Coordinates of C-alpha atoms and ligand atoms in Angstrom, one line a residue:
M1 CA -26.3 11.5 -1.0
P2 CA -25.8 15.2 -0.8
K3 CA -26.4 14.9 2.9
A4 CA -23.7 12.3 3.3
S5 CA -21.2 14.3 1.3
A6 CA -22.0 17.4 3.3
A7 CA -21.4 15.5 6.5
S8 CA -18.1 14.1 5.3
G9 CA -17.1 17.6 4.1
K10 CA -17.7 18.9 7.6
K11 CA -15.7 16.1 9.1
E12 CA -12.8 17.0 6.9
T13 CA -12.7 20.6 7.9
R14 CA -12.8 19.6 11.6
H15 CA -9.7 17.3 11.5
V16 CA -6.5 18.6 12.9
S17 CA -3.6 18.3 10.5
L18 CA -1.0 15.7 11.3
I19 CA 1.7 18.4 10.9
V20 CA 0.1 20.7 13.6
R21 CA -0.4 17.7 15.9
W22 CA 3.1 16.4 15.5
V23 CA 4.9 19.8 15.6
S24 CA 3.0 20.8 18.8
I25 CA 3.9 17.5 20.4
V26 CA 7.6 17.9 19.5
A27 CA 7.6 21.5 20.5
M28 CA 6.0 20.7 23.9
T29 CA 8.4 17.8 24.5
I30 CA 11.5 19.8 23.7
A31 CA 10.2 22.8 25.7
V32 CA 9.5 20.7 28.8
S33 CA 12.8 18.9 28.4
F34 CA 14.7 22.2 28.2
L35 CA 12.8 23.5 31.1
V36 CA 13.6 20.6 33.3
F37 CA 17.2 20.6 32.1
S38 CA 17.5 24.3 32.7
A39 CA 16.0 24.1 36.1
V40 CA 18.5 21.4 37.1
V41 CA 21.5 23.3 35.7
Y42 CA 20.4 26.6 37.1
N43 CA 19.8 25.2 40.6
T44 CA 23.2 23.5 40.6
V45 CA 25.0 26.6 39.4
K46 CA 23.1 28.7 42.0
Q47 CA 23.9 26.3 44.9
E48 CA 27.5 26.1 43.9
A49 CA 27.9 29.9 43.6
L50 CA 26.0 30.6 46.8
S51 CA 28.2 28.1 48.7
Q52 CA 31.3 30.0 47.5
Q53 CA 29.8 33.3 48.7
K54 CA 29.0 31.8 52.0
D55 CA 32.6 30.5 52.3
T56 CA 33.9 34.0 51.7
S57 CA 31.5 35.6 54.2
N58 CA 32.3 32.9 56.8
E59 CA 36.0 33.4 56.3
V60 CA 35.5 37.1 57.1
V61 CA 33.4 36.2 60.2
N62 CA 36.0 33.8 61.4
I63 CA 38.9 36.3 61.0
L64 CA 36.9 38.9 63.0
R65 CA 35.8 36.4 65.6
K66 CA 39.3 35.1 66.2
R67 CA 40.4 38.7 66.9
L68 CA 37.4 39.4 69.2
V69 CA 37.3 36.2 71.3
G70 CA 40.3 37.5 73.4
I71 CA 38.2 40.4 74.7
D72 CA 36.9 39.6 78.3
D73 CA 34.3 42.3 78.6
E74 CA 31.4 43.4 76.5
L75 CA 32.6 44.6 73.1
E76 CA 33.2 48.4 73.0
I77 CA 34.7 50.7 70.4
T78 CA 37.9 50.9 72.5
N79 CA 38.6 47.2 72.9
V80 CA 37.4 46.2 69.4
V81 CA 39.4 48.8 67.5
Q82 CA 42.5 47.8 69.5
Q83 CA 42.0 44.2 68.6
L84 CA 41.3 44.7 65.0
S85 CA 44.0 47.2 64.2
P86 CA 47.6 46.1 65.2
N87 CA 48.7 49.6 64.4
T88 CA 46.5 51.1 67.1
R89 CA 47.4 48.3 69.4
R90 CA 51.1 49.0 68.9
I91 CA 50.6 52.7 69.5
L92 CA 48.4 52.0 72.6
K93 CA 51.2 49.8 73.9
G94 CA 53.7 52.6 73.4
G95 CA 55.3 51.1 70.3
P96 CA 56.1 52.9 67.0
A97 CA 53.5 53.2 64.2
L98 CA 53.6 50.8 61.3
S99 CA 56.1 51.8 58.6
Q100 CA 55.1 52.6 55.1
S101 CA 56.4 49.3 53.8
E102 CA 54.7 47.4 56.6
N103 CA 51.5 49.3 55.8
S104 CA 51.9 48.5 52.0
N105 CA 48.5 47.0 51.4
S106 CA 46.8 50.3 52.4
S107 CA 43.8 48.6 54.0
V108 CA 41.6 50.4 56.5
F109 CA 43.4 48.6 59.3
G110 CA 46.8 48.1 57.7
D111 CA 46.5 44.4 58.6
T112 CA 47.2 41.7 56.0
V113 CA 44.6 39.4 57.4
L114 CA 41.9 42.0 57.9
S115 CA 42.5 43.3 54.4
T116 CA 40.2 40.5 53.2
V117 CA 37.4 42.6 54.8
T118 CA 38.2 45.2 52.2
N119 CA 36.4 43.1 49.6
P120 CA 34.1 45.8 48.1
D121 CA 31.1 43.4 48.3
V122 CA 31.5 42.7 52.0
T123 CA 30.5 45.1 54.8
V124 CA 31.0 44.1 58.4
A125 CA 29.5 45.5 61.5
I126 CA 30.2 44.6 65.1
Y127 CA 27.5 45.1 67.8
N128 CA 27.7 45.1 71.5
L129 CA 25.1 43.4 73.8
R130 CA 23.0 46.6 73.7
N131 CA 22.7 46.4 69.9
E132 CA 25.0 49.4 69.5
I133 CA 27.4 49.5 66.7
V134 CA 30.9 49.4 68.0
F135 CA 32.6 49.0 64.6
H136 CA 31.7 48.9 60.9
N137 CA 33.3 49.5 57.6
G138 CA 31.6 50.9 54.5
D139 CA 28.9 53.5 54.3
S140 CA 25.9 51.8 55.8
A141 CA 26.3 49.2 58.5
P142 CA 24.3 46.0 58.2
K143 CA 21.6 45.8 60.8
L144 CA 21.6 43.2 63.5
V145 CA 18.6 40.9 63.8
K146 CA 17.6 38.6 66.6
F147 CA 18.9 35.0 66.2
T148 CA 19.0 32.2 68.8
S149 CA 21.7 29.8 67.5
E150 CA 25.4 30.6 67.5
S151 CA 25.3 31.8 63.9
K152 CA 22.8 32.3 61.1
S153 CA 23.0 33.1 57.4
V154 CA 20.2 34.4 55.3
V155 CA 19.8 35.5 51.7
K156 CA 17.6 38.5 51.2
E157 CA 16.5 40.3 48.0
N158 CA 16.9 44.0 47.7
K159 CA 14.5 46.3 45.8
K160 CA 16.3 45.7 42.5
G161 CA 15.8 41.9 43.0
K162 CA 19.5 41.3 43.7
S163 CA 20.4 38.7 46.3
I164 CA 22.3 39.8 49.4
L165 CA 23.9 37.4 51.9
Y166 CA 23.8 38.2 55.6
V167 CA 25.8 36.2 58.1
Y168 CA 25.2 36.8 61.9
R169 CA 27.6 35.4 64.5
K170 CA 27.7 35.6 68.3
V171 CA 31.1 36.5 69.9
R172 CA 32.0 34.7 73.1
N173 CA 35.1 35.1 75.2
R174 CA 37.6 32.3 74.5
S175 CA 38.0 31.2 78.1
T176 CA 34.8 32.3 79.9
H177 CA 32.4 31.6 76.9
K178 CA 30.6 34.7 78.0
L179 CA 28.6 36.5 75.3
T180 CA 30.4 39.7 74.5
G181 CA 28.8 40.9 71.2
Y182 CA 27.8 40.1 67.6
I183 CA 29.4 40.2 64.2
V184 CA 27.2 40.9 61.1
V185 CA 28.7 40.4 57.7
R186 CA 26.7 41.6 54.6
N187 CA 27.8 40.3 51.2
Q188 CA 26.4 42.0 48.1
M189 CA 27.4 39.0 46.0
T190 CA 28.0 41.0 42.8
S191 CA 29.6 38.1 40.9
Y192 CA 26.9 35.7 42.1
N193 CA 24.1 38.0 41.0
R194 CA 25.8 38.6 37.7
L195 CA 26.3 34.8 37.2
I196 CA 22.7 34.1 38.0
S197 CA 21.3 36.7 35.6
R198 CA 23.6 35.6 32.8
T199 CA 22.8 32.0 33.3
L200 CA 19.1 32.7 33.3
S201 CA 19.2 34.8 30.1
A202 CA 21.5 32.2 28.4
M203 CA 19.0 29.5 29.2
L204 CA 16.1 31.5 28.1
W205 CA 17.7 32.2 24.7
L206 CA 18.9 28.6 24.4
S207 CA 15.4 27.3 25.1
L208 CA 13.9 29.6 22.6
L209 CA 16.5 28.6 20.0
G210 CA 16.0 24.9 20.8
V211 CA 12.3 25.0 20.6
S212 CA 12.3 27.0 17.3
L213 CA 14.8 24.6 15.8
A214 CA 12.8 21.6 16.9
I215 CA 9.6 23.1 15.4
L216 CA 11.4 23.8 12.2
I217 CA 13.0 20.4 11.9
S218 CA 9.9 18.5 12.9
Y219 CA 7.8 20.5 10.5
L220 CA 10.1 19.7 7.6
V221 CA 10.2 16.0 8.6
V222 CA 6.5 15.6 9.1
R223 CA 5.7 17.6 5.9
N224 CA 7.9 15.1 4.1
V225 CA 5.7 12.3 5.5
V226 CA 2.4 14.0 5.2
K227 CA 2.8 15.1 1.6
P228 CA 2.6 11.6 0.1
I229 CA -0.2 10.7 2.5
N230 CA -2.1 13.7 1.1
K231 CA -1.4 12.5 -2.4
M232 CA -2.8 9.1 -1.5
S233 CA -6.0 10.5 0.1
K234 CA -6.5 12.7 -3.0
V235 CA -6.2 9.7 -5.3
A236 CA -8.5 7.7 -2.9
R237 CA -11.1 10.5 -3.0
E238 CA -10.9 10.7 -6.8
V239 CA -11.4 6.9 -7.1
N240 CA -14.2 7.1 -4.6
D241 CA -16.0 9.7 -6.7
D242 CA -15.4 7.8 -9.9
P243 CA -14.6 4.1 -9.5
N244 CA -13.3 4.1 -13.1
S245 CA -10.9 6.9 -12.5
T246 CA -7.3 6.2 -13.7
A247 CA -5.8 8.4 -11.0
R248 CA -2.8 6.7 -9.3
I249 CA -0.2 7.8 -6.8
P250 CA 2.8 9.1 -8.7
E251 CA 6.2 7.5 -8.0
L252 CA 7.5 8.8 -4.7
H253 CA 11.2 8.0 -5.2
R254 CA 11.8 7.6 -1.4
N255 CA 12.5 3.9 -1.0
D256 CA 10.7 3.5 2.3
E257 CA 7.5 2.2 3.8
L258 CA 5.5 5.0 2.2
E259 CA 6.7 4.1 -1.2
E260 CA 5.7 0.5 -0.5
L261 CA 2.3 1.7 0.7
A262 CA 1.8 3.8 -2.4
L263 CA 2.8 0.8 -4.6
S264 CA 0.4 -1.5 -2.8
F265 CA -2.3 1.2 -2.9
N266 CA -1.9 1.5 -6.7
M267 CA -1.9 -2.3 -7.1
M268 CA -5.1 -2.5 -5.0
L269 CA -6.8 0.1 -7.2
D270 CA -5.7 -1.8 -10.3
R271 CA -7.1 -5.0 -8.9
M272 CA -10.3 -3.5 -7.6
Q273 CA -11.0 -1.9 -11.0
K274 CA -10.2 -5.2 -12.7
Y275 CA -12.7 -7.0 -10.5
I276 CA -15.3 -4.4 -11.1
E277 CA -14.7 -4.7 -14.8
Q278 CA -14.9 -8.5 -14.6
Q279 CA -18.0 -8.3 -12.6
K280 CA -19.6 -6.0 -15.1
Q281 CA -18.6 -8.3 -17.9
F282 CA -20.0 -11.3 -16.1
V283 CA -23.3 -9.6 -15.5
S284 CA -23.5 -8.6 -19.1
D285 CA -22.4 -12.1 -20.3
V286 CA -25.0 -13.7 -18.1
S287 CA -27.8 -11.5 -19.2
H288 CA -26.8 -12.1 -22.8
E289 CA -26.7 -15.9 -22.2
L290 CA -30.1 -15.9 -20.5
R291 CA -31.7 -13.7 -23.1
T292 CA -31.8 -16.5 -25.7
P293 CA -33.6 -19.2 -23.6
V294 CA -36.0 -16.6 -22.2
A295 CA -36.8 -15.3 -25.7
V296 CA -37.3 -18.9 -26.9
I297 CA -39.7 -19.7 -24.1
E298 CA -41.5 -16.4 -24.6
G299 CA -41.9 -17.1 -28.3
H300 CA -43.3 -20.5 -27.7
L301 CA -45.7 -19.3 -25.0
S302 CA -47.1 -16.5 -27.3
M303 CA -47.4 -19.0 -30.1
L304 CA -49.4 -21.3 -27.7
K305 CA -51.6 -18.4 -26.7
R306 CA -52.4 -17.6 -30.2
W307 CA -52.8 -21.0 -31.9
G308 CA -51.5 -23.7 -29.7
K309 CA -54.5 -24.3 -27.5
D310 CA -56.4 -25.8 -30.5
D311 CA -53.5 -27.4 -32.2
P312 CA -52.2 -30.4 -30.2
Q313 CA -49.0 -30.6 -32.4
I314 CA -48.0 -27.0 -31.7
L315 CA -48.9 -27.5 -28.1
E316 CA -46.7 -30.6 -27.8
E317 CA -43.7 -29.0 -29.7
S318 CA -43.9 -25.7 -27.8
I319 CA -44.1 -27.4 -24.4
D320 CA -41.1 -29.6 -25.3
A321 CA -39.1 -26.7 -26.5
S322 CA -39.9 -24.6 -23.4
I323 CA -38.9 -27.5 -21.1
S324 CA -35.6 -27.9 -22.9
E325 CA -34.9 -24.2 -22.7
A326 CA -35.8 -24.2 -19.0
E327 CA -33.4 -27.1 -18.5
R328 CA -30.7 -25.2 -20.3
M329 CA -31.2 -22.2 -18.0
K330 CA -31.1 -24.5 -15.0
H331 CA -27.8 -26.0 -16.3
L332 CA -26.4 -22.5 -17.0
I333 CA -27.3 -21.3 -13.5
Q334 CA -25.7 -24.3 -12.0
E335 CA -22.5 -23.7 -14.0
M336 CA -22.4 -20.1 -13.0
L337 CA -22.7 -21.1 -9.4
D338 CA -19.9 -23.6 -9.8
L339 CA -17.7 -20.9 -11.3
T340 CA -18.4 -18.5 -8.4
R341 CA -17.7 -21.2 -5.9
A342 CA -14.5 -22.2 -7.6
E343 CA -13.2 -18.8 -6.7
Q344 CA -13.6 -19.5 -3.0
I345 CA -11.9 -22.8 -2.7
S346 CA -9.2 -21.6 -0.2
V347 CA -12.0 -20.7 2.2
H348 CA -14.2 -23.9 1.9
Y349 CA -11.7 -26.7 1.2
P350 CA -8.3 -25.6 2.4
N351 CA -7.2 -29.0 3.7
A352 CA -8.9 -31.4 1.3
I353 CA -7.0 -34.5 0.1
A354 CA -7.8 -36.8 -2.8
E355 CA -6.3 -40.0 -4.3
P356 CA -6.3 -39.3 -8.0
M357 CA -5.9 -43.0 -9.0
E358 CA -9.2 -43.9 -7.2
V359 CA -11.0 -40.9 -8.7
L360 CA -9.7 -41.5 -12.2
T361 CA -10.8 -45.2 -12.1
R362 CA -14.3 -44.2 -10.9
V363 CA -14.9 -41.3 -13.3
V364 CA -13.6 -43.1 -16.4
G365 CA -15.8 -46.2 -15.5
D366 CA -18.9 -44.0 -14.9
M367 CA -18.4 -42.0 -18.2
G368 CA -17.9 -45.3 -20.1
M369 CA -21.2 -46.5 -18.7
V370 CA -23.1 -43.3 -19.6
H371 CA -21.6 -43.2 -23.1
P372 CA -21.5 -46.8 -24.2
D373 CA -20.8 -45.8 -27.8
F374 CA -17.4 -44.3 -26.8
K375 CA -14.3 -46.2 -26.0
I376 CA -13.0 -44.4 -22.9
S377 CA -9.7 -45.8 -21.7
L378 CA -7.4 -45.2 -18.7
E379 CA -3.7 -45.7 -18.9
V380 CA -1.6 -45.3 -15.8
E381 CA 2.2 -45.0 -15.9
D382 CA 4.3 -44.7 -12.7
L383 CA 1.4 -43.5 -10.6
D384 CA 1.3 -45.0 -7.1
P385 CA -2.3 -45.8 -6.1
D386 CA -1.5 -44.1 -2.8
T387 CA -0.4 -40.8 -4.4
K388 CA -2.3 -37.9 -2.8
I389 CA -2.9 -34.4 -4.1
Q390 CA -4.5 -31.4 -2.4
I391 CA -8.0 -31.2 -3.9
Y392 CA -11.5 -31.8 -2.9
Q393 CA -12.5 -35.2 -4.5
G394 CA -15.7 -33.8 -5.9
H395 CA -13.8 -31.0 -7.7
L396 CA -11.3 -33.5 -9.3
E397 CA -14.3 -35.5 -10.5
Q398 CA -15.9 -32.3 -11.9
I399 CA -12.7 -31.3 -13.8
L400 CA -12.4 -34.8 -15.3
I401 CA -16.0 -34.9 -16.3
I402 CA -15.8 -31.5 -18.0
L403 CA -12.7 -32.6 -20.0
I404 CA -14.1 -36.1 -21.0
D405 CA -17.5 -34.6 -21.7
N406 CA -15.9 -32.0 -24.0
G407 CA -14.0 -34.8 -25.8
I408 CA -17.2 -36.6 -26.4
K409 CA -19.2 -33.4 -27.4
Y410 CA -16.6 -32.3 -29.9
S411 CA -15.7 -35.7 -31.3
T412 CA -16.1 -36.6 -35.0
D413 CA -15.8 -40.2 -36.4
R414 CA -13.3 -41.7 -34.0
K415 CA -15.3 -42.2 -30.8
E416 CA -12.4 -42.6 -28.5
I417 CA -11.1 -40.8 -25.4
A418 CA -7.8 -41.8 -23.9
V419 CA -7.2 -40.7 -20.3
S420 CA -3.7 -41.2 -19.0
A421 CA -2.0 -40.4 -15.7
G422 CA 1.6 -40.4 -14.5
Q423 CA 3.9 -39.0 -11.9
S424 CA 7.3 -37.4 -12.3
G425 CA 9.1 -36.0 -9.3
Q426 CA 6.9 -33.9 -7.1
E427 CA 4.2 -33.6 -9.8
M428 CA 1.5 -35.7 -11.3
Q429 CA -0.2 -35.1 -14.6
I430 CA -3.5 -36.3 -16.1
V431 CA -4.0 -36.1 -19.9
V432 CA -7.4 -36.3 -21.6
Q433 CA -6.9 -37.0 -25.3
D434 CA -9.7 -37.0 -27.9
Y435 CA -9.6 -37.5 -31.6
G436 CA -12.3 -35.0 -32.5
E437 CA -12.5 -31.7 -34.3
G438 CA -9.6 -30.1 -32.6
I439 CA -9.1 -26.4 -31.8
S440 CA -7.3 -23.7 -33.9
D441 CA -4.3 -21.9 -32.5
E442 CA -6.4 -18.7 -32.4
D443 CA -9.2 -20.4 -30.4
K444 CA -6.8 -22.2 -28.0
K445 CA -6.1 -18.8 -26.4
K446 CA -9.7 -18.1 -25.8
I447 CA -11.4 -21.4 -24.9
F448 CA -10.7 -20.9 -21.1
N449 CA -12.6 -17.5 -21.2
R450 CA -16.1 -17.4 -19.8
F451 CA -18.9 -18.0 -22.3
Y452 CA -16.4 -18.5 -25.1
R453 CA -17.5 -21.0 -27.7
V454 CA -15.8 -21.7 -31.0
D455 CA -19.0 -22.2 -32.9
K456 CA -21.8 -20.7 -31.0
A457 CA -24.7 -22.3 -32.9
R458 CA -23.2 -25.8 -32.9
T459 CA -22.1 -25.6 -29.2
R460 CA -25.6 -24.5 -28.2
E461 CA -26.9 -27.5 -30.1
K462 CA -24.6 -29.7 -28.0
G463 CA -25.8 -28.1 -24.8
G464 CA -22.6 -26.1 -24.1
N465 CA -22.6 -22.7 -22.4
G466 CA -18.9 -22.0 -22.8
L467 CA -18.4 -22.2 -19.0
G468 CA -17.0 -25.7 -18.6
L469 CA -13.3 -25.0 -19.3
S470 CA -13.5 -21.7 -17.2
I471 CA -14.7 -23.7 -14.3
A472 CA -12.1 -26.4 -14.8
Q473 CA -9.3 -23.8 -15.0
K474 CA -10.5 -21.9 -11.9
L475 CA -10.6 -25.2 -9.9
V476 CA -7.2 -26.4 -11.1
E477 CA -5.5 -23.1 -10.4
S478 CA -7.2 -22.8 -7.0
Y479 CA -5.5 -26.0 -6.0
H480 CA -2.1 -24.7 -7.3
G481 CA -2.2 -26.8 -10.5
T482 CA -2.0 -25.9 -14.1
I483 CA -4.1 -26.7 -17.2
D484 CA -3.1 -26.4 -20.8
V485 CA -4.2 -27.7 -24.2
E486 CA -2.4 -29.0 -27.3
S487 CA -4.6 -29.5 -30.4
V488 CA -4.4 -30.0 -34.1
L489 CA -7.4 -28.9 -36.1
G490 CA -9.3 -31.9 -37.5
Q491 CA -7.2 -34.4 -35.5
G492 CA -8.1 -34.0 -31.9
S493 CA -7.1 -32.2 -28.6
Q494 CA -5.1 -33.1 -25.6
F495 CA -5.9 -31.4 -22.3
R496 CA -3.2 -31.7 -19.6
I497 CA -3.5 -30.9 -16.0
I498 CA -0.6 -30.9 -13.5
F499 CA -0.9 -31.0 -9.7
P500 CA 1.8 -31.0 -7.0
V501 CA 2.0 -34.3 -5.2
L502 CA 1.7 -34.2 -1.4
S503 CA 4.6 -35.5 0.8
D504 CA 3.8 -37.6 3.9
E505 CA 4.5 -34.5 6.0
D506 CA 2.1 -32.4 3.9
V507 CA -0.6 -35.0 4.3
K508 CA -0.1 -35.1 8.1
R509 CA -0.1 -31.3 8.3
L510 CA -3.3 -31.0 6.3
Q511 CA -5.0 -33.8 8.3
S512 CA -4.2 -32.2 11.6
R513 CA -5.4 -28.8 10.3
E514 CA -8.6 -30.3 9.2
Q515 CA -9.1 -32.0 12.6
Q516 CA -8.5 -28.7 14.3
K517 CA -10.9 -26.9 11.9
Q518 CA -13.6 -29.5 12.6
A519 CA -13.0 -29.3 16.4
E520 CA -13.3 -25.5 16.2
E521 CA -16.5 -25.7 14.1
S522 CA -18.1 -28.3 16.4
G523 CA -17.0 -26.1 19.4
E524 CA -18.7 -23.1 17.8
S525 CA -21.9 -25.0 16.9
S526 CA -22.2 -26.5 20.4
N527 CA -21.8 -23.1 21.9
P528 CA -23.8 -20.8 19.5
Q529 CA -23.8 -18.0 22.1
S530 CA -20.0 -17.7 22.1
A531 CA -19.9 -17.9 18.3
E532 CA -22.4 -15.1 18.2
S533 CA -20.5 -13.0 20.6
Ligands
LIG601 P1 -18.9 -25.7 -23.4 O1 -19.7 -25.9 -22.2 O2 -19.5 -24.8 -24.4 O3 -18.2 -26.9 -24.0 P2 -16.2 -25.1 -22.6 O4 -15.7 -23.9 -21.8 O5 -16.1 -26.4 -22.0 O6 -17.7 -24.7 -22.9 O7 -15.5 -25.0 -23.9 C1 -15.4 -23.8 -24.6 C2 -15.2 -24.0 -26.1 O8 -14.0 -24.7 -26.4 C3 -16.3 -25.0 -26.6 O9 -17.4 -24.2 -27.0 C4 -15.6 -25.6 -27.8 O10 -15.8 -24.9 -29.0 C5 -14.1 -25.6 -27.5 N1 -13.7 -27.0 -26.9 C6 -13.7 -27.3 -25.7 N2 -13.2 -28.6 -25.5 C7 -12.9 -29.0 -26.8 C8 -12.5 -30.2 -27.3 N3 -12.1 -31.3 -26.6 N4 -12.3 -30.3 -28.7 C9 -12.7 -29.3 -29.5 N5 -13.1 -28.1 -29.0 C10 -13.3 -28.0 -27.7

């Protein structure tokens, strides 16, 4: 025993709490969902912002290219500056310089279109075919890299981890399509980098907040569920340690499945303890009942041992008494078996059907033959001979025999038993009336209890064990019937049993179920291997 409890104790410490399990599952699920969601949102925002930046850079490239495609020769400082700055061009052509009002946007080139180049993020450089810078704005000119297609754009990361967009474009003469140079535009993408870092940190914080909230809420929810479960297992452990414990789950006041479970659990414990109590009582009653015949037999045997061998009268008497006690024990054991079996009717005879008219006629006739000194009559009112009730025929016989036998056993002068039967609506009733000693109101409440006898000594004389009515009641109730008694002390008793009558549909249903059951049983017995498996 200590070994087993130590093992179970070990098992308990190893189990992972439902709270931990549930909370980690929820936290993981929320975290993964957030991660996926964040990744999708982040990527979309990134793509969108990057495409805006590319548009800006391409716009600058196109403005420059449009100006440069008119140059026939290779790009040089002289022809490029002239093309890009109208002011220079005007002066070179001998015209006046741009006025202050014309030059109002104060860009490097004084050109409204080119002023876009003055975006502080954007630096442009123009290279000739020998990779020499012929023009650039800003402090450091973006470097030219080799590229084969007409244009190329790449995003590179600087040392600080900021993304920088480079756009490279070949410049060809408008009419000859001859390559004259290259345009390189570098975009620092400040707003893009700011947006990306803000989005990232917002998502990080949001994820942390979401996961923490999910953990908190799921912890509260699960704790709410686990608390009553813990209470239940505590009560179960207490009852396990002491089967007589009165520990029960307190009212949960939650109106849900757990409340229902707790109620069923308490009901189960009540029932289990009642059964244990009944079982104990039964064992003690049985031992008590067996003690008397065993003591009687023992007494006779010791008497025989001492004097009986030489005294034929004692020998004869003792043997007779021992046989009669042994028979009583046999009878008692049979009755106890009947009582136990009566509790399992639904398992053994679930579809049995009997015709009460036929059974009544037979039993009353048989009892009349066995007790010729008694007038046992049968009176039937409104009971169709075809009326059927759900009961195993042998059990209906047993009930009737117990009641008629009691009537005979506890009779006085009037040796008469009147059995009557009738039907009203969906019920049929059988009444067994005797004119014997009767039962007091006090005893009427107890006669259906096991081993209860009104007058122990007299009943024993009559061969009663106090089990007959318990068996009859168990049988009747197992077949959904009722049994009761009316009695006047000194005048007689009337035992009434009522059974529901079967409709034609009920009969068909029970018959088909019985056929099915028999088919299954014969199938099982013809294939013992499958039954075993
Ligand atoms: P038993 O086998 O001892 O008769 P029962 O359970 O049949 O046991 O009956 C219990 C007790 O009820 C009997 O001991 C008897 O005192 C009383 N009793 C039963 N039937 C009758 C009856 N018809 N008239 C008077 N008393 C009865």
